[in-house]
Each structure stands twice: as structure tokens, then as C-alpha cells.
Amino acid sequence: MQKIVHLKSKNHSMIIKVDRVPEILHWGAKIAQIDPDLMLSTERPISQARLDVDVPLSLCPELGSGHFNAPGIEGHRNGEDWAPVFTTTSIEHDDNSATFTLQDDIAGLELLIELQLDFNSDVVQKRITVKNTTAGEYCLGKLSSTLPLPNHANELMTFHGRWCHEFQTQRLSFEHGGFMQENRRGRTSHENFPGLFAGTNGFSEQLGQVWGFHLGWSGNHQLRADVRSDGRRFVQAGELLLSGEKRLQSGETYQSPWLYATYSNSGLNGISERFHEFVRANIIQFPNNKPRPVHLNTWEGIYFDHKPEYIMQMATEAAEMGVERFIIDDGWFIGRDGERAALGDWYLDETKYPNGLEPVIEHVNNNGMEFGLWVEPEMVSQDSNLYRQHPDWVLGLQGYHQPSGRWQYVLDLQNQDCFNYLFERLNDLLTRYNIGYLKWDMNRELVQPGHQGKPAVHGQTKALYRLLDELQAAHPAVEIESCSSGGGRIDFEILKRTQRFWASDCNDALERQAIQRGMSYFFPPEVMGAHIGPAECHSTNRRHAINMRGVTALSGHMGVELDPVKESAEEKQAFAHYIQLHKQYRDLLHSGRTFRIDPADQNQNIYGVENGQEMLITVCQLAMPNHALPSPLRVSCADENARYEVKIVEMPKTSFQLMKQRPQWLDKTMTLSGDNLKEIGVTLPILDPESALIVHLKKM
């Protein structure tokens, strides 16, 4: 069988050659038509001292056919059938999608490989399903999606991090060998976000060819990028299965998570533009079309000290600042006076709330705000009624001591009685009270994750999805935030069931500049929780002026994390200013195209959003400027044929110790042509370290 399948989107082509197995010949810029001699022109030579036949880099590379780097499938049937070799038996395709069926009758396995190329966003989706087609159990060790890269993709950008320091990036040479990342923490994790970029040497925000990848999965994963010794390159991603975790009986199947990928010839900006467009159209499901409400979350304000009258006073002050959603965080349920007790006992603490929660919610609603509540349903404290009644509901291995994390344990969601209890408790809360929002936390890794003695991260992840799906079916108007000690569970698959991420437990504005930048490559700003905290950050003890805190929070889904009752009138007025500024530009921020500008000064972070008619550009001076004078701000996305009104909408109210005289345009509204903005630019003031300004440009 020799066949060419040509998938097309608005800007891209994926050309697949199908012989014994399907192999991608081209994935990138759009090809107008397939030349008759394409098969001839892409035939590879066969090197000396190697196999006597050409080995394709197929959509599921096989060890049994001579792919020695990383097979797409690994497993065995009682020690046999461990090196399958597949043959394509059928193809179904149209302009935007293709499904390939492959079989190995000797090993008794069938593969179903699905490729979808979204027309509008140019994002590719790929997943594989394996079926055991013969008698006897097949123990699956690995099933990963593989996509090729061209030989000129010779630099990687990968992600690392930890709690309060998520979405950090690093650059790696991609000439020989490769990169591998494994996550065994049971959730997407702070440390190993399942995404990476490969591109031409020195690719940047605005320049270079780049290929971007993200695995949509909230459990364990393996992500790798390899350069074969013959120069061919590929990226491979899939669920990391624990030993013996997936055993397929005759007729049973396993389906890999979706791998999402896209290509850009305009640097990382093109990647984020495509991922954002895809996420907005295909992943996020908001229950209504209202603007994303500004939050106040009580955690950093009162922690576990809950007094209803005081909380209502906080709500009054919050409403006066412009807050639209008021969330009571941890500490509202029975026995929860600290982090060592009561998780799992999801009943209102009537000692703290003798009149019930209704008066607080009514007060919040009467002040024009929606009410939200914090929960951590997957966890249980050893000092809790639930644990004392059902210690067998803990996810773990019998006979071993399991270390606690945050003094808590994980509940086994595959235990149907446990699942039913959690659904009943959450359903009761959402039915009993006028709750429009759940902040859903998950504060520890999975250690010894066993269900009935067998490894169970896959089953736990699927059960979590089912719990969220059933709750949203019962309460479709309720929004849910995925918070996992901040950024521990952020991926496309959990986003299908939630509407917001808490990007990090770190509210330090300087740290947040890097965290939010890394997150912005994959996720649009309307799902990125970004809060203004108090002057002294609780997680770093670093102090920032309100300018740095306010500007940093403005470009995401904005909120505040504090006790407004204790703040000075001046500070509350400043919070109100940034909340109002966010609301003024919220529609642009949450629907426009996000972009970043390569700075001449590496101590600057320059980013913005535009919709063709107007744009906001933020210039943040992270540290001392590299030079005495700043480089002009050149606006690469300006329309050369248009004229713009240009004005400052936010400036730091600092002493400007680095300037004797500031540029006069800062106090005026200028009119500039698009080509002037693009080629000459605007002279910036000298910004003090850890301060920021925002420029607004509007087409005339």
C-alpha cells in the first residue's frame, strides 16, 4: 500500500506517506499541492554498516522493525509479543483528519492512530488506542505519541520548576542525544510541566521556526525529544505507566492522552497564538458569557481564623474596591483550625458559623458579588471523622508506612463508596448554598498509589475526571478552579472540566513575571489566576510597591489576596485603581492576541495583547537596566498603514532616581503612524528596578 494523505489547515500542511506504516514527510508551512515525484524525491539512502532496509520514523516507531531510540509501544504477553511489527490495514481521512488502523496478527495487537489538524488554529491532535485482539493478558508498559521534527530543529526550550517557582524555562542544544522528562508525582506537577518547544538555533519570542508540544494529561507522564544517530529527530509524549498498571484482557483497549502540537515561523508568539485560539475554541467551557469576575480570596487575609461578622466586613470592603467574586478559603468546615486536621469532613463548622453560612452568602450577594468556596475533596487528614470511620479509603499499599504530605493523605477515588461520599458532600454543598464557584485544591503528590494492591495513578486520574464531570453535569452554572498548591495541576485535559488555574501559590510580583510568562505560551490570560497580594509577599517576604503588584496581576484573571479591613485607605484606593484599570481593558485582555517582544535589555519583560484595533503593552523592569538609556519600544505588530493614538495608562509612582528628566510624551497623548511605531519606536523612560508601565495604542 503506497498512499499520500495530505491534511490541511489555514496555514499548515501535514503530509503522510503510508506504506507498511504511516510516516510524516512534512509538517509545517502549507504546501499548495503534492508533486507527482514527491515519493521519489523523499526516498532515503541506506547507510553502510546498518540494516539493509530503510526504517521509517513512523507514527508509532517499533523496536521490532529496527527503531532503536524510543519505541512508541512497549509491553509483553507473559514475556512474549514484546517487539510487535505492525501493518496498516485501513485508512480513513478527510482534509483535516486521518485515522489509521494497524495490526500485528502474531502479537495479537491492533493500533488505532488518530490525527486531527484543526483548521482555524493549525493545532495538531494525536492519540493512539491499542487493543488486545487475541487470547491471554497483554501487559502494556508504554503507549506514546510520536511526531517528527526536521533536521534544522536544533534547539530545545524545556520547562522546570517547583512549588512557588513554576513554569521556569531553560535552553538545550539539540544536535545529538536528546532530552527526557519523567513525572511520577501523580499530578501534572510543579516540577515537570508536560510541554516543550523545538526550533531553529536562537529562536525567540518573535523570530525563528518553532514546533510546540503539550500532553493533555493530569497524571504521570513521560516526555522526550531525541536525535537519532542518522540525524532524524522526533518528540514523543505519553502517560508514564507504573509497573503492571495496564493489563489488557482479550478485547480490552487502552487509549493514550491527546498530544497537542503546532508549528510557527514567527517564533514563540506564533505558537502561543495558535494554542490560545485552539484552547478558546475547543477546550474551555465557560458556563456563561459574562466578563471574568475579579476575585477576592480570603486565604492570605485570615487563613483559618473564621468569624462570620468579620468576613462580612471583608466582603463589604471588597465590594467597595470593585471585587465581583468573594471566595472563602480553607477553614470553614468542622474541626478545621489548622492544616493537620479535618480534611474529608465536608460539613459546615457550626461553632464558627452558628447561624449557618447563609447570612454570609446573602451579605456577599447583596453587595453585588458571587460567592465561592474552597474545597480539597481528594484529601483526608488522619485526624478526621472520615479517616477514623474509613481508613481503608486511603489510596495506598497495605502493610507499608506511607509518608504524609502536608499532614494529609489521598483518598482512593476508585473506591466507589468513597467516590459516592465525595459526590454527595459536594453536591449537597452546591445544592444547599448559592455557590457559584469552587476553588478545588490538591496539595500533595501520590506516594504508594495503590488500589486493591495494584498501581492506580491512571485509574485515580480517570476517577477525578469522572467526579468533576458528574458535578458539572449536576451544577452546570458552577465554575471550578484547578488549584494544586498553585501550579501543580495545569494542563489541557483538566481545563476541559475547569475554568481557571491558580498559576502559583507565590504572589511575589517579580516571581510572577516569570511564572506567568511561561504559562502564557500555552494558556490564554482569562484562565490564569493572577492576584494582587499585600506589600510584603507571604511566600518570599519580598516587598513590592503597588505598581509592580497591580500591573503584574492586571493581565491575567485578576483578583486580590488579602484582608481589606486591615489595609489603609490609601492601599485600598490603589487596589481599586488596578481593579478598575483591569475592568476597563478586560475584554481586550481576555479575547485578544497575546504577544511578547524580544527586549534589548534582558532585565526587561515586554508583553502585550492586541485585537487589530487597540493594544496594551506592558514594560516591566525586572532588575537594574543594562544601559543608562533604554532601547526604544518598537511595536512589531503595528499596522503600517494605520495611525495610532499612543498614551501611558499606568506608570510607577516612584521617585525616578535614575532620571533627572523624563520624556515629555509620558504626560501627553501622541499620534504616530504604524510604520513609525514598528521601525523607529517610542523612547521609554528609565524605569526603576521592579516597576512597570503600560502603554495603550488605539487605531484612529
XYZ file of C-alpha atoms in Angstrom:
700
model
C 0.000 0.000 0.000
C 1.564 3.272 -1.113
C -0.537 6.327 -0.489
C -0.164 10.019 0.358
C -2.507 11.646 2.876
C -2.457 15.452 2.887
C -4.033 17.168 5.910
C -4.553 20.921 5.574
C -5.407 23.786 7.900
C -5.499 27.534 7.392
C -1.709 27.924 7.330
C -0.220 24.437 7.671
C 0.135 21.104 5.934
C 0.836 17.644 7.256
C 1.834 15.181 4.529
C 1.783 11.494 5.490
C 3.240 8.696 3.409
C 1.547 5.358 4.026
C 3.401 2.215 3.087
C 3.563 -0.634 5.586
C 3.175 2.024 8.302
C 2.273 5.740 8.156
C 5.177 8.222 8.222
C 5.014 12.035 8.264
C 7.045 13.538 5.411
C 6.219 17.159 6.142
C 4.614 19.077 8.986
C 4.832 22.835 8.826
C 4.130 25.578 6.291
C 1.280 24.972 3.876
C 2.008 23.050 0.673
C -0.258 24.030 -2.221
C -0.168 20.670 -3.977
C 1.583 17.318 -3.879
C 4.028 16.870 -6.762
C 3.914 13.520 -8.586
C 7.590 12.919 -7.820
C 7.355 13.636 -4.079
C 7.726 9.962 -3.182
C 10.789 9.756 -5.383
C 12.326 12.954 -4.026
C 11.950 11.861 -0.387
C 13.419 8.367 -0.756
C 16.280 7.964 1.718
C 19.653 6.334 1.040
C 20.666 3.317 3.115
C 23.909 3.752 5.010
C 26.712 1.242 5.186
C 27.104 -0.834 8.356
C 23.403 -0.536 9.151
C 20.262 -2.524 8.418
C 19.823 -3.464 4.786
C 16.410 -1.776 4.550
C 15.161 1.709 5.233
C 13.437 2.069 8.629
C 10.707 4.719 8.628
C 10.219 7.037 11.611
C 6.576 6.029 11.815
C 3.643 7.379 13.840
C 4.330 4.536 16.286
C 8.018 3.563 15.992
C 8.660 -0.158 16.510
C 11.620 -1.825 18.151
C 10.849 -4.917 16.092
C 11.428 -3.106 12.796
C 14.747 -1.560 13.828
C 13.873 1.710 15.589
C 16.414 1.750 18.418
C 15.734 5.076 20.136
C 12.312 5.016 21.810
C 9.586 2.656 20.629
C 6.076 4.063 20.656
C 4.725 0.876 22.239
C 6.246 -1.429 24.834
C 4.745 -4.439 26.584
C 4.555 -8.183 26.617
C 2.284 -11.208 26.916
C 3.833 -13.352 29.662
C 7.275 -12.442 28.334
C 6.332 -12.839 24.653
C 4.983 -10.486 21.939
C 7.358 -7.780 23.207
C 8.570 -6.487 19.804
C 5.449 -6.051 17.625
C 5.686 -5.084 13.948
C 2.505 -3.560 12.557
C 0.994 -3.297 9.105
C -1.539 -0.666 8.043
C -4.857 -2.317 7.236
C -7.152 0.680 6.696
C -7.124 4.470 6.345
C -9.955 6.939 6.830
C -9.252 10.593 6.140
C -10.582 13.938 5.003
C -8.900 17.338 4.617
C -8.368 17.816 8.363
C -8.159 14.378 9.968
C -6.920 10.854 9.437
C -7.375 7.564 11.264
C -5.005 4.668 10.607
C -5.676 1.098 11.688
C -2.607 -1.123 12.057
C -2.409 -4.796 13.023
C 0.108 -7.350 14.186
C -1.606 -10.739 13.998
C 1.360 -12.538 15.557
C 1.399 -10.348 18.671
C -2.405 -10.099 18.673
C -2.456 -6.301 18.795
C -4.310 -3.581 16.903
C -3.443 0.123 16.837
C -5.812 2.960 16.023
C -3.844 6.172 15.352
C -5.857 9.393 15.191
C -4.584 12.691 13.782
C -6.644 15.876 13.729
C -5.416 19.170 12.282
C -7.645 21.994 13.486
C -8.327 24.258 10.509
C -8.508 27.630 12.272
C -5.734 27.285 14.862
C -3.339 24.927 12.988
C -3.029 22.771 16.131
C -2.464 19.028 15.632
C -4.014 16.489 17.997
C -2.724 12.939 18.110
C -3.594 9.881 20.186
C -3.245 6.116 19.874
C -5.514 3.290 21.012
C -4.177 -0.247 21.419
C -6.447 -3.289 21.511
C -5.609 -6.810 22.647
C -7.103 -8.899 19.854
C -6.153 -12.382 20.993
C -6.410 -14.668 23.997
C -4.239 -14.025 27.035
C -3.449 -10.916 29.028
C -1.226 -8.250 27.461
C 0.792 -6.180 29.960
C 1.197 -2.719 28.434
C 4.278 -0.814 29.565
C 4.072 2.226 27.304
C 1.996 3.772 24.521
C 3.234 7.197 23.450
C 2.506 9.557 20.577
C 5.441 10.387 18.313
C 5.778 13.369 15.982
C 8.844 14.076 13.816
C 10.913 17.245 13.625
C 13.029 18.471 10.722
C 16.820 18.314 10.913
C 17.083 22.098 11.302
C 15.227 21.981 14.636
C 18.391 22.008 16.719
C 17.496 23.815 19.953
C 15.070 22.885 22.739
C 13.249 25.022 25.269
C 12.001 22.969 28.202
C 10.228 23.673 31.489
C 11.160 23.015 35.094
C 10.022 24.341 38.444
C 8.911 23.655 41.993
C 6.312 24.958 44.425
C 6.132 28.771 44.215
C 8.541 28.692 41.234
C 6.585 27.111 38.384
C 6.967 27.400 34.578
C 10.696 28.196 34.548
C 12.425 27.682 31.185
C 15.826 26.516 30.013
C 17.544 26.169 26.617
C 19.306 22.998 25.463
C 21.309 22.147 22.372
C 19.506 19.547 20.250
C 22.219 18.178 17.979
C 22.932 14.720 19.414
C 21.288 12.546 22.030
C 18.247 14.226 23.452
C 16.147 15.190 26.441
C 13.848 13.120 28.636
C 11.479 14.186 31.397
C 9.556 11.796 33.640
C 6.862 12.792 36.079
C 5.901 10.258 38.761
C 4.170 12.609 41.194
C 0.625 11.573 40.286
C -0.478 15.034 39.167
C 0.690 17.268 36.317
C 3.237 18.658 38.832
C 5.032 21.913 39.567
C 8.341 20.371 38.572
C 7.671 18.859 35.152
C 5.087 20.668 33.062
C 4.322 18.374 30.092
C 5.330 20.763 27.330
C 8.383 21.740 25.307
C 9.476 23.653 22.214
C 11.966 22.740 19.492
C 13.196 25.158 16.881
C 15.939 26.690 14.829
C 19.001 27.965 16.684
C 18.260 31.082 18.724
C 14.504 31.072 18.186
C 12.909 33.822 20.226
C 9.559 35.369 21.021
C 9.327 36.992 17.583
C 11.761 35.100 15.366
C 12.514 31.586 14.191
C 10.798 28.363 13.243
C 9.370 26.640 16.300
C 7.410 23.451 16.983
C 5.456 23.364 20.251
C 4.130 20.313 22.155
C 1.832 19.733 25.126
C 0.470 16.479 26.562
C -3.068 16.901 27.884
C -2.911 14.649 30.938
C -3.144 15.279 34.700
C -1.246 12.229 35.989
C 2.202 10.730 35.373
C 3.873 11.348 32.041
C 6.999 10.773 30.008
C 8.151 13.448 27.569
C 11.217 13.151 25.390
C 12.957 14.657 22.385
C 15.531 12.542 20.548
C 18.089 12.994 17.797
C 18.836 9.660 16.138
C 22.365 8.908 15.010
C 21.173 9.388 11.410
C 20.068 12.965 12.236
C 16.327 12.387 12.249
C 14.548 13.981 15.182
C 11.281 13.424 16.995
C 9.267 14.333 20.070
C 7.392 11.639 21.967
C 4.919 12.026 24.836
C 2.539 9.782 26.720
C 1.325 8.607 30.077
C 4.030 7.072 32.250
C 2.534 3.757 33.339
C 3.731 2.232 36.582
C 4.843 -1.403 36.560
C 1.851 -3.616 35.781
C -0.569 -0.670 35.804
C -2.308 -1.507 32.500
C -3.120 -5.142 31.809
C -5.377 -5.673 28.811
C -7.541 -8.759 28.718
C -8.717 -10.113 25.380
C -10.794 -7.432 23.626
C -9.789 -4.634 26.038
C -8.265 -1.333 24.907
C -6.089 1.447 26.278
C -6.185 4.960 24.832
C -3.282 7.370 25.201
C -3.816 11.006 26.219
C -4.033 13.603 23.449
C -0.741 15.116 22.349
C -1.243 18.702 21.115
C 1.313 20.304 18.809
C 1.712 23.205 16.435
C 4.258 24.976 14.242
C 5.204 28.639 13.897
C 7.533 30.538 11.578
C 7.197 33.663 13.745
C 8.832 32.463 16.944
C 7.105 31.614 20.186
C 4.456 34.270 19.603
C 3.071 32.189 16.755
C 2.969 29.107 18.990
C 1.067 30.830 21.797
C -1.318 32.470 19.325
C -2.246 29.068 17.910
C -2.518 27.298 21.250
C -4.669 30.121 22.654
C -7.001 30.053 19.667
C -7.347 26.285 19.942
C -7.966 26.364 23.706
C -10.599 29.089 23.407
C -12.473 27.251 20.673
C -12.082 23.621 21.776
C -11.046 23.270 25.430
C -12.528 25.964 27.698
C -16.204 25.705 28.545
C -17.395 28.751 30.472
C -20.938 28.371 31.839
C -21.918 31.846 30.580
C -20.611 34.745 28.533
C -20.207 37.238 31.355
C -16.867 39.010 31.913
C -14.407 37.098 34.061
C -15.187 38.388 37.595
C -12.485 39.963 39.766
C -11.799 37.794 42.833
C -11.069 38.296 46.477
C -9.806 35.134 48.139
C -9.644 35.160 51.940
C -6.651 32.821 52.418
C -3.813 35.295 52.885
C -6.180 37.610 54.739
C -7.456 35.390 57.568
C -6.117 31.849 56.999
C -8.063 29.613 59.480
C -9.434 32.449 61.647
C -13.093 32.488 60.579
C -15.505 34.947 62.197
C -18.688 35.466 60.143
C -19.179 39.112 61.130
C -15.580 39.909 60.253
C -15.815 38.028 56.951
C -18.916 40.056 56.083
C -16.964 43.219 56.845
C -14.251 41.962 54.474
C -16.931 41.413 51.827
C -18.243 44.956 52.247
C -14.749 46.401 51.823
C -14.085 44.092 48.876
C -17.204 45.242 47.051
C -16.214 48.873 47.546
C -12.878 48.121 45.848
C -14.688 46.625 42.840
C -14.422 42.895 43.628
C -17.048 40.745 41.872
C -16.472 37.277 43.353
C -15.766 36.615 47.036
C -14.223 33.258 47.984
C -13.946 31.810 51.487
C -10.842 29.661 51.569
C -9.752 26.885 53.933
C -11.102 26.738 57.499
C -14.903 26.751 57.090
C -15.633 23.049 57.828
C -15.846 21.127 61.114
C -12.630 20.904 63.104
C -10.513 22.762 60.570
C -8.450 25.068 62.797
C -5.113 24.276 61.146
C -3.669 22.178 58.336
C -3.222 18.959 60.363
C -6.894 18.018 60.808
C -10.412 17.650 59.378
C -9.864 17.195 55.629
C -12.648 14.922 54.411
C -15.257 16.234 56.885
C -17.053 18.463 54.424
C -19.728 19.792 56.789
C -20.022 23.411 57.913
C -18.365 24.173 61.271
C -21.382 25.430 63.214
C -19.122 26.576 66.065
C -17.558 29.119 63.724
C -20.798 29.728 61.816
C -23.582 29.412 64.470
C -26.121 30.988 62.124
C -25.037 28.909 59.164
C -23.296 30.008 56.004
C -26.460 31.552 54.521
C -26.112 35.004 56.171
C -22.555 35.362 54.858
C -23.551 34.313 51.340
C -26.577 36.608 51.402
C -24.374 39.505 52.504
C -21.894 38.751 49.711
C -24.692 38.577 47.134
C -26.340 41.765 48.455
C -23.041 43.522 47.850
C -23.242 42.521 44.204
C -20.715 39.685 44.380
C -20.810 35.985 43.569
C -19.874 33.597 46.385
C -17.185 30.937 46.122
C -15.856 28.230 48.453
C -12.553 26.350 48.837
C -12.534 22.531 48.920
C -9.895 19.807 48.732
C -12.015 16.719 48.057
C -9.264 14.264 47.109
C -7.572 14.534 50.511
C -8.147 13.240 54.034
C -6.499 14.109 57.360
C -5.633 11.302 59.760
C -7.234 13.462 62.453
C -10.703 13.478 60.880
C -14.018 11.713 61.348
C -13.803 10.354 57.814
C -10.416 8.702 58.396
C -11.497 7.256 61.736
C -14.555 5.693 60.045
C -12.904 4.673 56.754
C -9.103 4.278 56.980
C -9.476 1.767 54.130
C -10.462 4.612 51.788
C -6.869 5.893 51.643
C -5.001 5.386 48.383
C -2.044 3.262 49.419
C -0.384 -0.122 49.833
C -1.361 -2.327 52.742
C 1.409 -3.230 55.167
C 3.673 -0.282 54.310
C 4.085 3.014 56.121
C 3.161 5.832 53.748
C 4.623 9.282 54.440
C 2.041 12.032 54.734
C 2.297 15.246 52.719
C 1.060 18.479 54.254
C -0.080 16.136 57.052
C -2.674 14.577 54.753
C -3.341 11.504 52.633
C -5.038 10.881 49.289
C -8.458 9.252 49.046
C -8.947 6.344 46.657
C -11.420 7.728 44.122
C -11.712 4.290 42.504
C -13.355 3.047 45.695
C -16.990 3.558 44.687
C -18.181 4.162 48.258
C -15.559 6.864 48.681
C -16.441 8.368 45.299
C -20.135 8.406 46.210
C -19.418 10.076 49.558
C -17.424 12.873 47.925
C -20.032 13.446 45.234
C -22.806 13.524 47.864
C -20.922 16.041 50.037
C -20.035 18.372 47.170
C -23.455 18.038 45.578
C -25.071 18.859 48.931
C -22.950 21.987 49.344
C -23.701 23.203 45.827
C -27.409 22.453 46.240
C -27.801 23.847 49.762
C -25.887 27.106 49.242
C -25.777 29.688 46.489
C -22.221 28.815 45.457
C -21.124 29.934 42.012
C -17.508 28.872 42.258
C -15.349 26.140 43.779
C -11.655 26.621 44.392
C -10.628 22.945 44.060
C -7.274 22.354 45.714
C -4.967 19.304 45.687
C -1.946 19.764 47.912
C 0.286 16.704 47.700
C 1.900 14.118 45.464
C 0.789 10.497 45.277
C 3.067 8.101 47.183
C 2.368 4.349 47.071
C -0.715 4.999 44.929
C -2.348 1.590 45.157
C -5.935 0.464 44.620
C -6.556 -3.101 45.828
C -2.798 -3.563 45.878
C -2.254 -2.563 42.242
C -0.742 0.665 40.853
C -3.534 3.152 40.328
C -2.399 6.598 39.135
C -4.178 6.088 35.799
C -7.382 4.985 37.494
C -7.177 7.783 40.077
C -6.788 10.396 37.330
C -9.727 8.992 35.361
C -11.861 8.868 38.516
C -11.059 12.527 39.236
C -12.205 13.432 35.728
C -15.423 11.472 36.317
C -16.084 13.232 39.628
C -15.652 16.640 38.026
C -17.778 15.628 35.025
C -20.646 14.422 37.221
C -20.549 17.525 39.409
C -20.597 19.841 36.419
C -23.464 17.894 34.871
C -25.429 18.375 38.094
C -24.397 22.038 38.515
C -23.590 23.428 35.057
C -23.533 27.064 36.229
C -20.738 26.475 38.779
C -17.169 27.365 37.807
C -14.228 25.363 39.193
C -10.638 26.466 39.691
C -7.856 23.909 39.402
C -5.551 24.790 42.279
C -2.881 22.305 43.297
C -0.670 24.145 45.766
C -0.766 26.661 42.970
C 0.533 25.326 39.646
C 0.657 21.588 40.336
C -2.219 20.567 38.040
C -2.300 22.708 34.915
C -2.920 21.017 31.563
C -5.425 20.937 28.697
C -7.288 17.853 29.938
C -8.124 19.231 33.396
C -9.054 22.517 31.695
C -11.878 20.717 29.866
C -13.521 20.400 33.302
C -12.389 23.628 34.996
C -12.400 27.308 34.119
C -9.381 28.740 35.905
C -5.902 27.880 37.121
C -4.196 29.215 40.198
C -0.839 29.706 38.490
C 1.229 29.632 41.679
C 0.935 29.967 45.442
C 3.595 32.651 45.059
C 2.109 36.148 44.845
C 5.530 37.791 44.634
C 5.164 40.025 41.583
C 8.777 39.560 40.471
C 8.469 35.770 40.589
C 5.058 36.005 38.933
C 6.518 37.798 35.900
C 8.457 34.627 35.008
C 5.717 32.195 36.080
C 3.003 33.948 34.074
C 5.251 34.340 31.060
C 5.965 30.600 30.989
C 2.308 29.741 31.438
C 1.248 32.187 28.703
C 2.881 30.092 25.980
C 0.080 27.527 26.335
C -2.851 29.162 28.170
C -4.791 32.359 27.411
C -4.902 35.035 30.136
C -8.581 34.591 31.018
C -7.818 31.263 32.741
C -4.643 32.403 34.529
C -5.431 33.405 38.104
C -3.295 36.432 38.982
C -3.806 38.234 42.306
C -2.522 41.397 43.922
C -1.154 40.474 47.314
C -0.069 42.599 50.264
C 3.043 44.784 50.102
C 5.115 42.060 51.743
C 4.694 38.772 49.909
C 3.800 35.898 52.259
C 5.834 33.316 50.329
C 9.100 35.267 49.820
C 8.996 38.159 52.341
C 9.983 40.435 49.442
C 8.268 43.824 49.312
C 6.886 45.490 46.202
C 5.168 48.790 45.536
C 1.565 48.574 44.413
C 2.612 49.471 40.850
C 4.570 46.243 40.395
C 1.918 44.139 42.121
C -1.005 45.732 40.298
C 0.484 45.683 36.810
C 1.625 42.063 37.156
C -1.858 40.884 38.177
C -3.684 43.020 35.628
C -3.009 40.890 32.554
C -4.467 37.594 33.821
C -7.759 36.706 35.523
C -7.430 39.320 38.218
C -8.010 39.028 41.919
C -6.740 40.196 45.290
C -5.426 38.045 48.129
C -5.567 39.984 51.391
C -7.662 41.289 54.261
C -9.088 44.593 53.035
C -10.256 45.516 56.549
C -6.676 45.805 57.745
C -5.393 47.739 54.732
C -5.006 51.511 54.798
C -7.397 53.737 52.896
C -4.540 54.643 50.530
C -3.760 50.978 49.800
C -7.421 50.098 49.214
C -7.732 53.037 46.845
C -4.712 51.721 44.950
C -6.264 48.242 44.731
C -9.469 49.822 43.432
C -7.441 51.685 40.789
C -5.918 48.496 39.366
C -9.208 46.625 39.545
C -10.860 49.429 37.579
C -7.986 49.502 35.075
C -8.338 45.747 34.606
C -12.096 46.082 34.042
C -11.519 48.892 31.556
C -9.389 46.634 29.359
C -10.775 43.235 30.410
C -12.494 42.472 27.118
C -9.277 43.135 25.206
C -7.156 41.187 27.698
C -9.445 38.144 27.654
C -10.125 37.882 23.938
C -7.174 39.464 22.140
C -3.975 38.008 20.752
C -1.207 37.706 23.324
C 2.307 38.587 22.179
C 5.739 39.174 23.670
C 8.510 41.472 22.405
C 12.166 40.435 22.442
C 13.820 43.018 24.694
C 17.216 44.563 24.022
C 17.655 44.666 27.799
C 17.384 41.128 29.180
C 16.313 42.623 32.506
C 13.047 43.694 30.894
C 9.896 41.690 30.256
C 7.774 43.211 27.491
C 4.408 41.691 26.639
C 1.022 42.741 25.363
C -2.321 41.931 23.827
C -3.998 43.301 20.690
C -7.198 42.799 18.710
C -6.499 44.683 15.487
C -7.979 47.939 16.803
C -6.173 48.533 20.068
C -3.376 47.084 22.145
C -1.924 47.206 25.628
C 1.826 46.786 26.060
C 3.444 46.254 29.457
C 7.103 47.017 30.029
C 8.376 45.563 33.295
C 11.874 46.385 34.511
C 12.821 43.224 36.410
C 16.234 44.405 37.617
C 18.652 47.304 37.142
C 18.756 48.414 33.457
C 21.729 47.137 31.473
C 22.415 50.557 29.991
C 21.982 54.177 31.038
C 19.341 54.738 28.358
C 16.588 52.272 27.443
C 16.081 50.988 23.924
C 13.022 52.322 22.066
C 9.836 50.281 22.268
C 9.309 49.072 18.714
C 5.822 47.676 18.134
C 6.255 44.869 15.620
C 2.534 44.117 15.349
C 1.517 47.700 14.474
C -0.385 48.126 11.190
C 1.968 50.046 8.887
C -0.953 51.690 7.085
C -2.718 52.932 10.217
C -2.294 55.795 12.654
C -2.455 55.281 16.407
C -3.200 57.267 19.497
C -0.448 56.403 21.981
C -0.684 57.138 25.694
C 0.526 55.891 29.052
C -2.240 54.339 31.168
C -0.081 53.226 34.102
C 3.219 54.452 35.488
C 5.091 53.715 38.706
C 4.699 56.419 41.313
C 8.328 56.118 42.390
C 10.998 58.746 42.691
C 12.665 58.004 39.327
C 16.070 58.119 40.953
C 17.651 57.069 37.665
C 16.337 60.102 35.709
C 16.872 63.836 36.009
C 14.240 64.500 33.362
C 11.520 62.264 31.980
C 10.298 62.212 28.345
C 7.505 64.758 27.857
C 5.284 62.332 25.920
C 4.531 60.462 29.136
C 2.114 63.251 30.044
C 0.517 63.580 26.606
C -1.415 61.574 24.004
C 0.693 61.159 20.873
C -0.349 60.320 17.328
C 2.033 58.045 15.467
C 1.878 56.058 12.255
C 2.182 52.298 12.293
C 5.456 52.294 10.341
C 6.970 54.806 12.784
C 5.931 52.603 15.707
C 7.230 49.492 14.003
C 10.570 50.742 12.710
C 11.526 53.682 14.949
C 9.554 53.071 18.091
C 8.858 55.102 21.219
C 11.541 56.228 23.666
C 10.868 54.808 27.111
C 11.614 56.360 30.484
C 14.312 54.845 32.674
C 12.381 52.524 34.963
C 13.472 51.710 38.474
C 14.067 48.005 39.148
C 10.882 46.049 39.884
C 8.493 48.566 38.406
C 6.344 48.617 35.277
C 4.426 50.813 32.884
C 1.557 50.151 30.471
C 1.148 51.817 27.075
C -2.217 51.885 25.267
C -2.352 52.167 21.482
C -5.602 52.694 19.597
C -6.168 52.888 15.860
C -7.574 56.240 14.788
